[in-house]
PDB file of C-alpha atoms and ligand atoms in Angstrom:
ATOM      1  CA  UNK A   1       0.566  40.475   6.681  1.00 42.00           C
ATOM      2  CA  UNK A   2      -0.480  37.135   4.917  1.00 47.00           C
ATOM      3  CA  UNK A   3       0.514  34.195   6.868  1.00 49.00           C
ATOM      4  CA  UNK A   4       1.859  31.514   4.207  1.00 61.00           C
ATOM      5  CA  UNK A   5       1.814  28.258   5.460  1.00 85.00           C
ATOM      6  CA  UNK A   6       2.391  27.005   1.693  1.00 95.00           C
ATOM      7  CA  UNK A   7       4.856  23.994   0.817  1.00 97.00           C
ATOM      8  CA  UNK A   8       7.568  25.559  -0.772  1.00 96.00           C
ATOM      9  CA  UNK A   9       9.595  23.572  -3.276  1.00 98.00           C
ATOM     10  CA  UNK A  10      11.947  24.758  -5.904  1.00 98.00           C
ATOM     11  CA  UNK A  11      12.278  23.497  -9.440  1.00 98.00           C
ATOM     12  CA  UNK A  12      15.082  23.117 -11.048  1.00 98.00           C
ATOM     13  CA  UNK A  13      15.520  23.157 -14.875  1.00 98.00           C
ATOM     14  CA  UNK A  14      19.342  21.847 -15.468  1.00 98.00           C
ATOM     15  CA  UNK A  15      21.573  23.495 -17.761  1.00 98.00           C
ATOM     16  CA  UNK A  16      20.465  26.636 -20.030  1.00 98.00           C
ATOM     17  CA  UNK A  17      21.885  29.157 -22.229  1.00 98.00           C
ATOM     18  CA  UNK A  18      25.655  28.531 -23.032  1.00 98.00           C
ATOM     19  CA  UNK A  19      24.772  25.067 -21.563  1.00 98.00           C
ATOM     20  CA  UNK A  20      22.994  23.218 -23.555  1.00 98.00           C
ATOM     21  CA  UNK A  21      22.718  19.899 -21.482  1.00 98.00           C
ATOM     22  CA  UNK A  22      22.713  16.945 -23.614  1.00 98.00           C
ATOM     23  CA  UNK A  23      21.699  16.339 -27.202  1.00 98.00           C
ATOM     24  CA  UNK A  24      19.806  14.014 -28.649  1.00 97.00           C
ATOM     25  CA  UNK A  25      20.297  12.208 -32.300  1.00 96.00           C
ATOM     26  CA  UNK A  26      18.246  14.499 -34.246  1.00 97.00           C
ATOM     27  CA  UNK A  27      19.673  17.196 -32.669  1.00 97.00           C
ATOM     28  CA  UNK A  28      17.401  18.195 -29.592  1.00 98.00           C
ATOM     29  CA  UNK A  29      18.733  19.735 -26.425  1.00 98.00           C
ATOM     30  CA  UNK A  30      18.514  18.805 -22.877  1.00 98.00           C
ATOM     31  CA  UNK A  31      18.288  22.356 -21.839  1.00 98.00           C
ATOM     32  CA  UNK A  32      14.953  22.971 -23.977  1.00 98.00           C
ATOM     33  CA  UNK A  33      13.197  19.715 -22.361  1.00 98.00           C
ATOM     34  CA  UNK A  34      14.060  20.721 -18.484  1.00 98.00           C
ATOM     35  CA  UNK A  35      12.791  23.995 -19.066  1.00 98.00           C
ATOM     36  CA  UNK A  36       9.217  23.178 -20.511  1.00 98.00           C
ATOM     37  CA  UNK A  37       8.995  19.908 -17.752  1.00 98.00           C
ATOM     38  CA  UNK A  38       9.823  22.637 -14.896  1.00 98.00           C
ATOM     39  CA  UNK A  39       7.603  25.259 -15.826  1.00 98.00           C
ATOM     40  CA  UNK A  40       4.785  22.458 -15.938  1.00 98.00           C
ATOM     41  CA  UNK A  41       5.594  21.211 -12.511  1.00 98.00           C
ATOM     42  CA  UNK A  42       5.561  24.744 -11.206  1.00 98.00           C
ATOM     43  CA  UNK A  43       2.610  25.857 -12.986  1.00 98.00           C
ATOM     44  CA  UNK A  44       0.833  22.340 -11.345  1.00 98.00           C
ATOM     45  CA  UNK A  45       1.621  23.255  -7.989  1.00 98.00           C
ATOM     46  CA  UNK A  46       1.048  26.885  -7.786  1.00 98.00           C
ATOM     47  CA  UNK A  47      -2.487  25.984  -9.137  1.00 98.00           C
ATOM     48  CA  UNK A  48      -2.505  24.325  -6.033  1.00 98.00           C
ATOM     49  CA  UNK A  49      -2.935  26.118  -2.545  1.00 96.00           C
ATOM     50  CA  UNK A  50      -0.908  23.643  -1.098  1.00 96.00           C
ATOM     51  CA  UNK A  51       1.702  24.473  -2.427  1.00 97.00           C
ATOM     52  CA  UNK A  52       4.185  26.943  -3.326  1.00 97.00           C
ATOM     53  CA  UNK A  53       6.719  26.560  -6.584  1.00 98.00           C
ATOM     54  CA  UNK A  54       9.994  28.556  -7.076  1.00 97.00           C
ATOM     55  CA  UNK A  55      12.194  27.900 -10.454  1.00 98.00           C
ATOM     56  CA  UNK A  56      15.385  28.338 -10.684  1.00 97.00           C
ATOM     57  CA  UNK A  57      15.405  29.888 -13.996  1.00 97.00           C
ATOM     58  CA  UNK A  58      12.518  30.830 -15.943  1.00 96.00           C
ATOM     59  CA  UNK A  59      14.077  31.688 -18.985  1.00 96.00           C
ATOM     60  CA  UNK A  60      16.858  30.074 -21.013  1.00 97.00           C
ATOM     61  CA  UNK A  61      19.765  31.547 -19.473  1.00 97.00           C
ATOM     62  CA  UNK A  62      23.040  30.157 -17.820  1.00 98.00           C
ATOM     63  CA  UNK A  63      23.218  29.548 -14.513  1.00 97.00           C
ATOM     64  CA  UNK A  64      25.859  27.563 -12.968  1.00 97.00           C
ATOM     65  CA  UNK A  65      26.141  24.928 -10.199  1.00 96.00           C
ATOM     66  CA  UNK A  66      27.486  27.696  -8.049  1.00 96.00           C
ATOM     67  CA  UNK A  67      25.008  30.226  -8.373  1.00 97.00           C
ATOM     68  CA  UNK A  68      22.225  27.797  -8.054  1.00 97.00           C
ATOM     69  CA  UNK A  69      23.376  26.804  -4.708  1.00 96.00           C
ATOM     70  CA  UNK A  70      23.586  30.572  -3.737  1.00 95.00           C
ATOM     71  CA  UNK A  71      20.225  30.541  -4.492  1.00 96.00           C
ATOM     72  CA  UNK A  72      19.165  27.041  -2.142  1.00 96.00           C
ATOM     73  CA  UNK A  73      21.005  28.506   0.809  1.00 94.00           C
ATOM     74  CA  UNK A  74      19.294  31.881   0.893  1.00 92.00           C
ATOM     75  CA  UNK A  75      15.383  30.180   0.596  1.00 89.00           C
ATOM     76  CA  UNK A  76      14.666  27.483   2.881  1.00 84.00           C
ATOM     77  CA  UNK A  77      12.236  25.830   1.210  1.00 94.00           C
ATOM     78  CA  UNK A  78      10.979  22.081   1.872  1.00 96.00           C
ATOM     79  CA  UNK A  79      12.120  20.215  -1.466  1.00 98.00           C
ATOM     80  CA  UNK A  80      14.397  20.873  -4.037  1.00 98.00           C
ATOM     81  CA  UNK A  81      13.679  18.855  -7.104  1.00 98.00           C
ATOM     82  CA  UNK A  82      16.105  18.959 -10.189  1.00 98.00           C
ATOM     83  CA  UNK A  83      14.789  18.162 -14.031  1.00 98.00           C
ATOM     84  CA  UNK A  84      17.200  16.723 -16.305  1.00 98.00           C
ATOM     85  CA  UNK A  85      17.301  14.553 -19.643  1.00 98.00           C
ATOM     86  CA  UNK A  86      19.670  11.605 -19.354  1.00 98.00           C
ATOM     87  CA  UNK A  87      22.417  11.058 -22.221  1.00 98.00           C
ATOM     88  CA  UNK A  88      24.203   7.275 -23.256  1.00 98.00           C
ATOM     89  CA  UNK A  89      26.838   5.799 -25.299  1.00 97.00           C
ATOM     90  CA  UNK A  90      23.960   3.187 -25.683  1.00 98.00           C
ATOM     91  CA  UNK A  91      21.636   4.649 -28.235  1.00 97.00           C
ATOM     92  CA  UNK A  92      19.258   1.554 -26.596  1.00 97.00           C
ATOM     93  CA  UNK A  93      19.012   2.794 -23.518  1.00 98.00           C
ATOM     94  CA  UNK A  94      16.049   4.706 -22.279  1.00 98.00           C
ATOM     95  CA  UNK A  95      13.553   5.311 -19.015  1.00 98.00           C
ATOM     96  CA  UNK A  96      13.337   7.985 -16.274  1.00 98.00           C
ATOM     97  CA  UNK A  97      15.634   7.566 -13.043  1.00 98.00           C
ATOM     98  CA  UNK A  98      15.866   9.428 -10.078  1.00 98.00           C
ATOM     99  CA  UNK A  99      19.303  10.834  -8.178  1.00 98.00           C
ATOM    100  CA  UNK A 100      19.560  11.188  -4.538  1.00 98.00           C
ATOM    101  CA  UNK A 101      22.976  12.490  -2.905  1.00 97.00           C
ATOM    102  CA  UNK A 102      25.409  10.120  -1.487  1.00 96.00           C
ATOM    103  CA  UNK A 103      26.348  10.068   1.995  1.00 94.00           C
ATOM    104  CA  UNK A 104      29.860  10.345   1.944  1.00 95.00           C
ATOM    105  CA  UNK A 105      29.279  13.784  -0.084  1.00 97.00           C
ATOM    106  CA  UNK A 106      26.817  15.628   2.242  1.00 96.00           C
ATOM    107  CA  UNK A 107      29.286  14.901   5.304  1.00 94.00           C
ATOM    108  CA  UNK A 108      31.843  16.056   3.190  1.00 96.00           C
ATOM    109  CA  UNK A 109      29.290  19.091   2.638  1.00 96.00           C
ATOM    110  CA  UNK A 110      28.729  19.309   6.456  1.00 97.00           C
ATOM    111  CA  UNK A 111      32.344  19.409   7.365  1.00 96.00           C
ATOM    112  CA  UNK A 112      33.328  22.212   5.377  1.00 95.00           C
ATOM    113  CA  UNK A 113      30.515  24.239   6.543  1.00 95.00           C
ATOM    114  CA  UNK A 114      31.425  23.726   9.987  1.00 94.00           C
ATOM    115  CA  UNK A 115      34.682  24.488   9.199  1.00 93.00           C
ATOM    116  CA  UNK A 116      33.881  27.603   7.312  1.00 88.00           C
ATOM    117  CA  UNK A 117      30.939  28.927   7.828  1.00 83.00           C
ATOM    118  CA  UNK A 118      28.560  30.679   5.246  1.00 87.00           C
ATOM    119  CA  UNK A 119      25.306  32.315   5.517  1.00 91.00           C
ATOM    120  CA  UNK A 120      22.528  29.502   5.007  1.00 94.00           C
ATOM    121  CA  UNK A 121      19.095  29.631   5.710  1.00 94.00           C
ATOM    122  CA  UNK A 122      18.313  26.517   8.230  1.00 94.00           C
ATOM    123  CA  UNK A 123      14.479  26.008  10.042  1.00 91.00           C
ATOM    124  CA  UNK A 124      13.974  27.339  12.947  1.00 91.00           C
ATOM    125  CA  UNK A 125      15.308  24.907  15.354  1.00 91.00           C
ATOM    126  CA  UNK A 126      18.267  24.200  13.464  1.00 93.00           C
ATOM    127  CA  UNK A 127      18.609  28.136  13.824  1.00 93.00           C
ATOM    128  CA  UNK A 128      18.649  28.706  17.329  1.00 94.00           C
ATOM    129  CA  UNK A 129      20.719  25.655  18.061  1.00 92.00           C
ATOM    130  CA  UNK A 130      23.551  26.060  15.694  1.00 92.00           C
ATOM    131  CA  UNK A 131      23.639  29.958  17.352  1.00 92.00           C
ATOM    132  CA  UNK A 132      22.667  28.662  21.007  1.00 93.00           C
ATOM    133  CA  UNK A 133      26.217  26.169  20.544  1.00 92.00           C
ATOM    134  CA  UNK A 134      28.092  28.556  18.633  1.00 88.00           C
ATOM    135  CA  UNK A 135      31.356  27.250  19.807  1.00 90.00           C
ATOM    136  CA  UNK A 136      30.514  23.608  19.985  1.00 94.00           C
ATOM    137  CA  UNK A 137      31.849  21.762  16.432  1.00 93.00           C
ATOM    138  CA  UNK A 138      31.066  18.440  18.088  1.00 95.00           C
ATOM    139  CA  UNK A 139      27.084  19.670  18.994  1.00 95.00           C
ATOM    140  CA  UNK A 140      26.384  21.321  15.493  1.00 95.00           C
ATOM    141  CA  UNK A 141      28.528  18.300  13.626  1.00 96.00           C
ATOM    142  CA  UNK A 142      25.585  15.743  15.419  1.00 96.00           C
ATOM    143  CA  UNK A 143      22.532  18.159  14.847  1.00 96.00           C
ATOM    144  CA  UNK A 144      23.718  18.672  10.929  1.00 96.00           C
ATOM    145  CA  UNK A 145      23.993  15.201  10.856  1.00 96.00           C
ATOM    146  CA  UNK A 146      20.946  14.361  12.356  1.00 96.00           C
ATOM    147  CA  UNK A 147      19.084  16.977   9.741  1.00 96.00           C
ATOM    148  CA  UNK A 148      20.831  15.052   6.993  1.00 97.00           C
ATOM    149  CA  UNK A 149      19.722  11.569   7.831  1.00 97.00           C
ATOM    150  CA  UNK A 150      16.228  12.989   8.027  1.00 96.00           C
ATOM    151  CA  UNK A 151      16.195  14.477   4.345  1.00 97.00           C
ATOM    152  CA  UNK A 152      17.493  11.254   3.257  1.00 97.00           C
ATOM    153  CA  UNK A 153      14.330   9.143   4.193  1.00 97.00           C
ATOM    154  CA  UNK A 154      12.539  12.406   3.213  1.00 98.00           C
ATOM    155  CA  UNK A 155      14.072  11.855  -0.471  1.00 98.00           C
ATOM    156  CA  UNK A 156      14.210   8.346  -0.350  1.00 98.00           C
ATOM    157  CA  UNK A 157      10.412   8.597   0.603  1.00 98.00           C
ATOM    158  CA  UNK A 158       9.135  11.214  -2.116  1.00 98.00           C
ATOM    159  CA  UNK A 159      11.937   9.310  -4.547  1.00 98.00           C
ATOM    160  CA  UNK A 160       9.938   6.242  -4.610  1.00 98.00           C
ATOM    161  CA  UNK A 161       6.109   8.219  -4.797  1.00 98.00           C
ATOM    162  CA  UNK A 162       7.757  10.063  -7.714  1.00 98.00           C
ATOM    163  CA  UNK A 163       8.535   6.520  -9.432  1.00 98.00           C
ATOM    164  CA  UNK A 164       5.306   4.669  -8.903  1.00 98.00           C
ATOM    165  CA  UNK A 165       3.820   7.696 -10.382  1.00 98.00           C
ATOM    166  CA  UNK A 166       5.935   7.576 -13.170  1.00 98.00           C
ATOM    167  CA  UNK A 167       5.898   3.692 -13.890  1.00 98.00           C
ATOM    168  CA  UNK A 168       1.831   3.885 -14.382  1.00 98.00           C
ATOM    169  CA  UNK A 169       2.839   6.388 -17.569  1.00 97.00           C
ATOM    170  CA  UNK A 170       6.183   6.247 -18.777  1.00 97.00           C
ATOM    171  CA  UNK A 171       9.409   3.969 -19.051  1.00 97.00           C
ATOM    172  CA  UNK A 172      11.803   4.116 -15.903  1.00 98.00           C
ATOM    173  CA  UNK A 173      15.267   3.089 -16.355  1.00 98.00           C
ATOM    174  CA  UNK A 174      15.848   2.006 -12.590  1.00 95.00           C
ATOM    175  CA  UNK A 175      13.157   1.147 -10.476  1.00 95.00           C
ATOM    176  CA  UNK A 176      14.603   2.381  -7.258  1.00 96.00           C
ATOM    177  CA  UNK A 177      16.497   5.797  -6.589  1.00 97.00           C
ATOM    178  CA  UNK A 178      20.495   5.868  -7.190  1.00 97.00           C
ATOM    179  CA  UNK A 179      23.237   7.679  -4.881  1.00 97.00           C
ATOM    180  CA  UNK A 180      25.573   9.802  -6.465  1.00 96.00           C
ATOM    181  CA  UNK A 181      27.652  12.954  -5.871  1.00 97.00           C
ATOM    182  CA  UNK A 182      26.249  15.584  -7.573  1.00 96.00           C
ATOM    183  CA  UNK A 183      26.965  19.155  -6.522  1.00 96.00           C
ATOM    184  CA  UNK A 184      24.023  19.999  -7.539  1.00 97.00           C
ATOM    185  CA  UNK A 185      22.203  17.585  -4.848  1.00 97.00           C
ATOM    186  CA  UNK A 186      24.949  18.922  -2.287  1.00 96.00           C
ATOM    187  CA  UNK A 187      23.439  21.614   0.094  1.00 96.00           C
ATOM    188  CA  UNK A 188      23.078  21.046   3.372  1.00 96.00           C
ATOM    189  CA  UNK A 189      19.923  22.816   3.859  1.00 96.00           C
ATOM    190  CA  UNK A 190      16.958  21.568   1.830  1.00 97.00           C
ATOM    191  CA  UNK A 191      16.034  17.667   0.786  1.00 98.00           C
ATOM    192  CA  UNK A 192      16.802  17.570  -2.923  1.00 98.00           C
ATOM    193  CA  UNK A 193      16.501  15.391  -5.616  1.00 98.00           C
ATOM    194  CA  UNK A 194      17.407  14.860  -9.293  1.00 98.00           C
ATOM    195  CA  UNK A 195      14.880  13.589 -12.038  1.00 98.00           C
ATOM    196  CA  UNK A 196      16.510  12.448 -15.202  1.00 98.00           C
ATOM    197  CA  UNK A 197      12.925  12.141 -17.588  1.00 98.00           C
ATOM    198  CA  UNK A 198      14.657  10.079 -20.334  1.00 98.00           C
ATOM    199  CA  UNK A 199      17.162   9.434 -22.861  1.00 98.00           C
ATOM    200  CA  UNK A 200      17.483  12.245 -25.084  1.00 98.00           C
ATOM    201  CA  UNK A 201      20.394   9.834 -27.146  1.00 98.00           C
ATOM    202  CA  UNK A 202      17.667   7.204 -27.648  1.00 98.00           C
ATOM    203  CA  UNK A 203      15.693   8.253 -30.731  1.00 98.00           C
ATOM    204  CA  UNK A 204      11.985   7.255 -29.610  1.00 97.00           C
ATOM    205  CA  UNK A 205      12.805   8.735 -26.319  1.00 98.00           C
ATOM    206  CA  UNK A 206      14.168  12.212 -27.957  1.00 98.00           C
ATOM    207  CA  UNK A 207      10.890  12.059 -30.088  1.00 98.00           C
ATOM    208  CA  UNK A 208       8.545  11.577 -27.131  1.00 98.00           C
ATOM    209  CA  UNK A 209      10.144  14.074 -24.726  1.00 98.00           C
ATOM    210  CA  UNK A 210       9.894  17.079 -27.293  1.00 97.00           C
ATOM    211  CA  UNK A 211       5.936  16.218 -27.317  1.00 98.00           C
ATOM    212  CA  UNK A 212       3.764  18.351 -25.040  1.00 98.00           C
ATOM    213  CA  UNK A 213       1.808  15.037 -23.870  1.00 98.00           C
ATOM    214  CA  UNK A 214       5.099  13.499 -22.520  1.00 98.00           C
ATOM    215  CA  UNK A 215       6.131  16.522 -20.723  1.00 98.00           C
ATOM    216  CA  UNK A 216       2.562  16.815 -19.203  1.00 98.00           C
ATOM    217  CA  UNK A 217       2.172  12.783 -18.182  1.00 98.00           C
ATOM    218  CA  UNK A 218       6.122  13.492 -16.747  1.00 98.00           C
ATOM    219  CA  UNK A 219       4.819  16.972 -14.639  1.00 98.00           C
ATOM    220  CA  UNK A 220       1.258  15.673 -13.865  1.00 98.00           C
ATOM    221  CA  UNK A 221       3.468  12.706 -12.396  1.00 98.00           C
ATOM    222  CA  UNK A 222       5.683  14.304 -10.189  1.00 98.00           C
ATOM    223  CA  UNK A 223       3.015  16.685  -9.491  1.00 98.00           C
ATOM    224  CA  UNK A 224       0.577  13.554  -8.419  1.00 98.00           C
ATOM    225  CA  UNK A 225       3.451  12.255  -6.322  1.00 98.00           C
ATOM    226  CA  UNK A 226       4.142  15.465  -4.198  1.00 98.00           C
ATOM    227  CA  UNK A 227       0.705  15.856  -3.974  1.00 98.00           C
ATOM    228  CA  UNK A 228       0.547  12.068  -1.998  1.00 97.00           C
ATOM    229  CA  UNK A 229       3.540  12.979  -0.062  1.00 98.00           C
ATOM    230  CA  UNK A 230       2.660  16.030   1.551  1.00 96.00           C
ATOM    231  CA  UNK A 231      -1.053  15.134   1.989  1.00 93.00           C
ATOM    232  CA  UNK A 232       0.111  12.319   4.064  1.00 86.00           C
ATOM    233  CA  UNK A 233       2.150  14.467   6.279  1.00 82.00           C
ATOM    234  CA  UNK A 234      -0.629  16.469   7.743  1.00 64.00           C
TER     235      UNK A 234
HETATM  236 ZN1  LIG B   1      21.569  17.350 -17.313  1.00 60.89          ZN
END
């Protein structure tokens, strides 16, 4: 059997098929832009032996929030990372910015797993403690927690690597990484993070993310960034 020690993270291209995402002045869609910046990312990383990339969807079909969560529980991979195109009443405002969950939502997350539980993959440890404690809400409640506060610095962390990167070749919209609620973001097993890569309502943005060049300079980024992050862990 081959032993695959291989840092898995999944890409995720938003929206697709029936969904087209966002749409830009001249009529481009978000969908189209996440796809083509996800399978660069992937195709980066696989090319790498360090790691190893999944994608959510390949192809442009429609997938929703729901199903792509089935998905993050059953693979317990290192990093989830999320591409999406950003959209504004302000046709002036443009730049890359980077999601993290909030807190408030992932205990919210925790809570109703421990209340209901569903199959989701954890590591290891997690594994045999949440079965060793079966019956003890208070134990897994402080070791779920514990996990969670961990993939936040492990976001926050990899957040900020991502937006260096990204400064040295493209706009960013906020220099630091923002908290929000975004189901999405929301499972309880895997650090994950959402990359908006522009305004598709500002016209020089639209007109730069359709271009190959901006898509690579956006992958090559986030590609440069992982690369940093992991490297340092070892
Ligand atoms: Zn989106």
């Amino acid at each position: 059997m081959h032993q695959s020690k291989k840092i898995e993270i999944i890409v995720d291209a938003g929206h697709g098929g029936q969904d087209p995402g966002a749409i830009g002045q001249k009529g481009l869609q978000e969908k189209k832009i996440n796809i083509a910046i996800a399978l660069k990312i992937s195709k980066l990383l696989n090319h790498d032996h360090m790691f190893h990339a999944i994608l959510t969807r390949k192809t442009d079909i429609y997938l929703s929030i729901k199903k792509r969560k089935e998905f993050f529980k059953k693979h317990h991979a290192n990093l989830l990372i999320s591409i999406h195109v950003d959209s504004s009443k302000k046709k002036s405002v443009s730049g890359a910015s980077i999601w993290i969950i909030s807190k408030n939502r992932m205990y919210r997350e925790i809570n109703s797993y421990l209340k209901k539980p569903s199959i989701i993959l954890f590591s290891k440890q997690i594994e045999n403690i949440l079965k060793e404690h079966q019956h003890d809400i208070f134990l897994k409640k402080t070791i779920l927690d514990l996990q969670s506060n961990d993939f936040k610095e492990i976001e926050l962390e990899i957040a900020q690597k991502i937006l260096k990167e990204l400064k040295k070749k493209i706009k960013l919209h906020k220099k630091s990484p923002n908290y929000a609620s975004l189901g999405i973001l929301s499972s309880i097993n895997i650090p994950s993070i959402l990359i908006e890569t522009g305004f598709i309502t500002n016209i020089l943005e639209e007109q730069k993310l359709k271009t190959t060049i901006y898509q690579n300079k956006i992958a090559q980024a986030i590609y440069l960034a992982l690369k940093n992050y992991f490297n340092h862990l070892n």
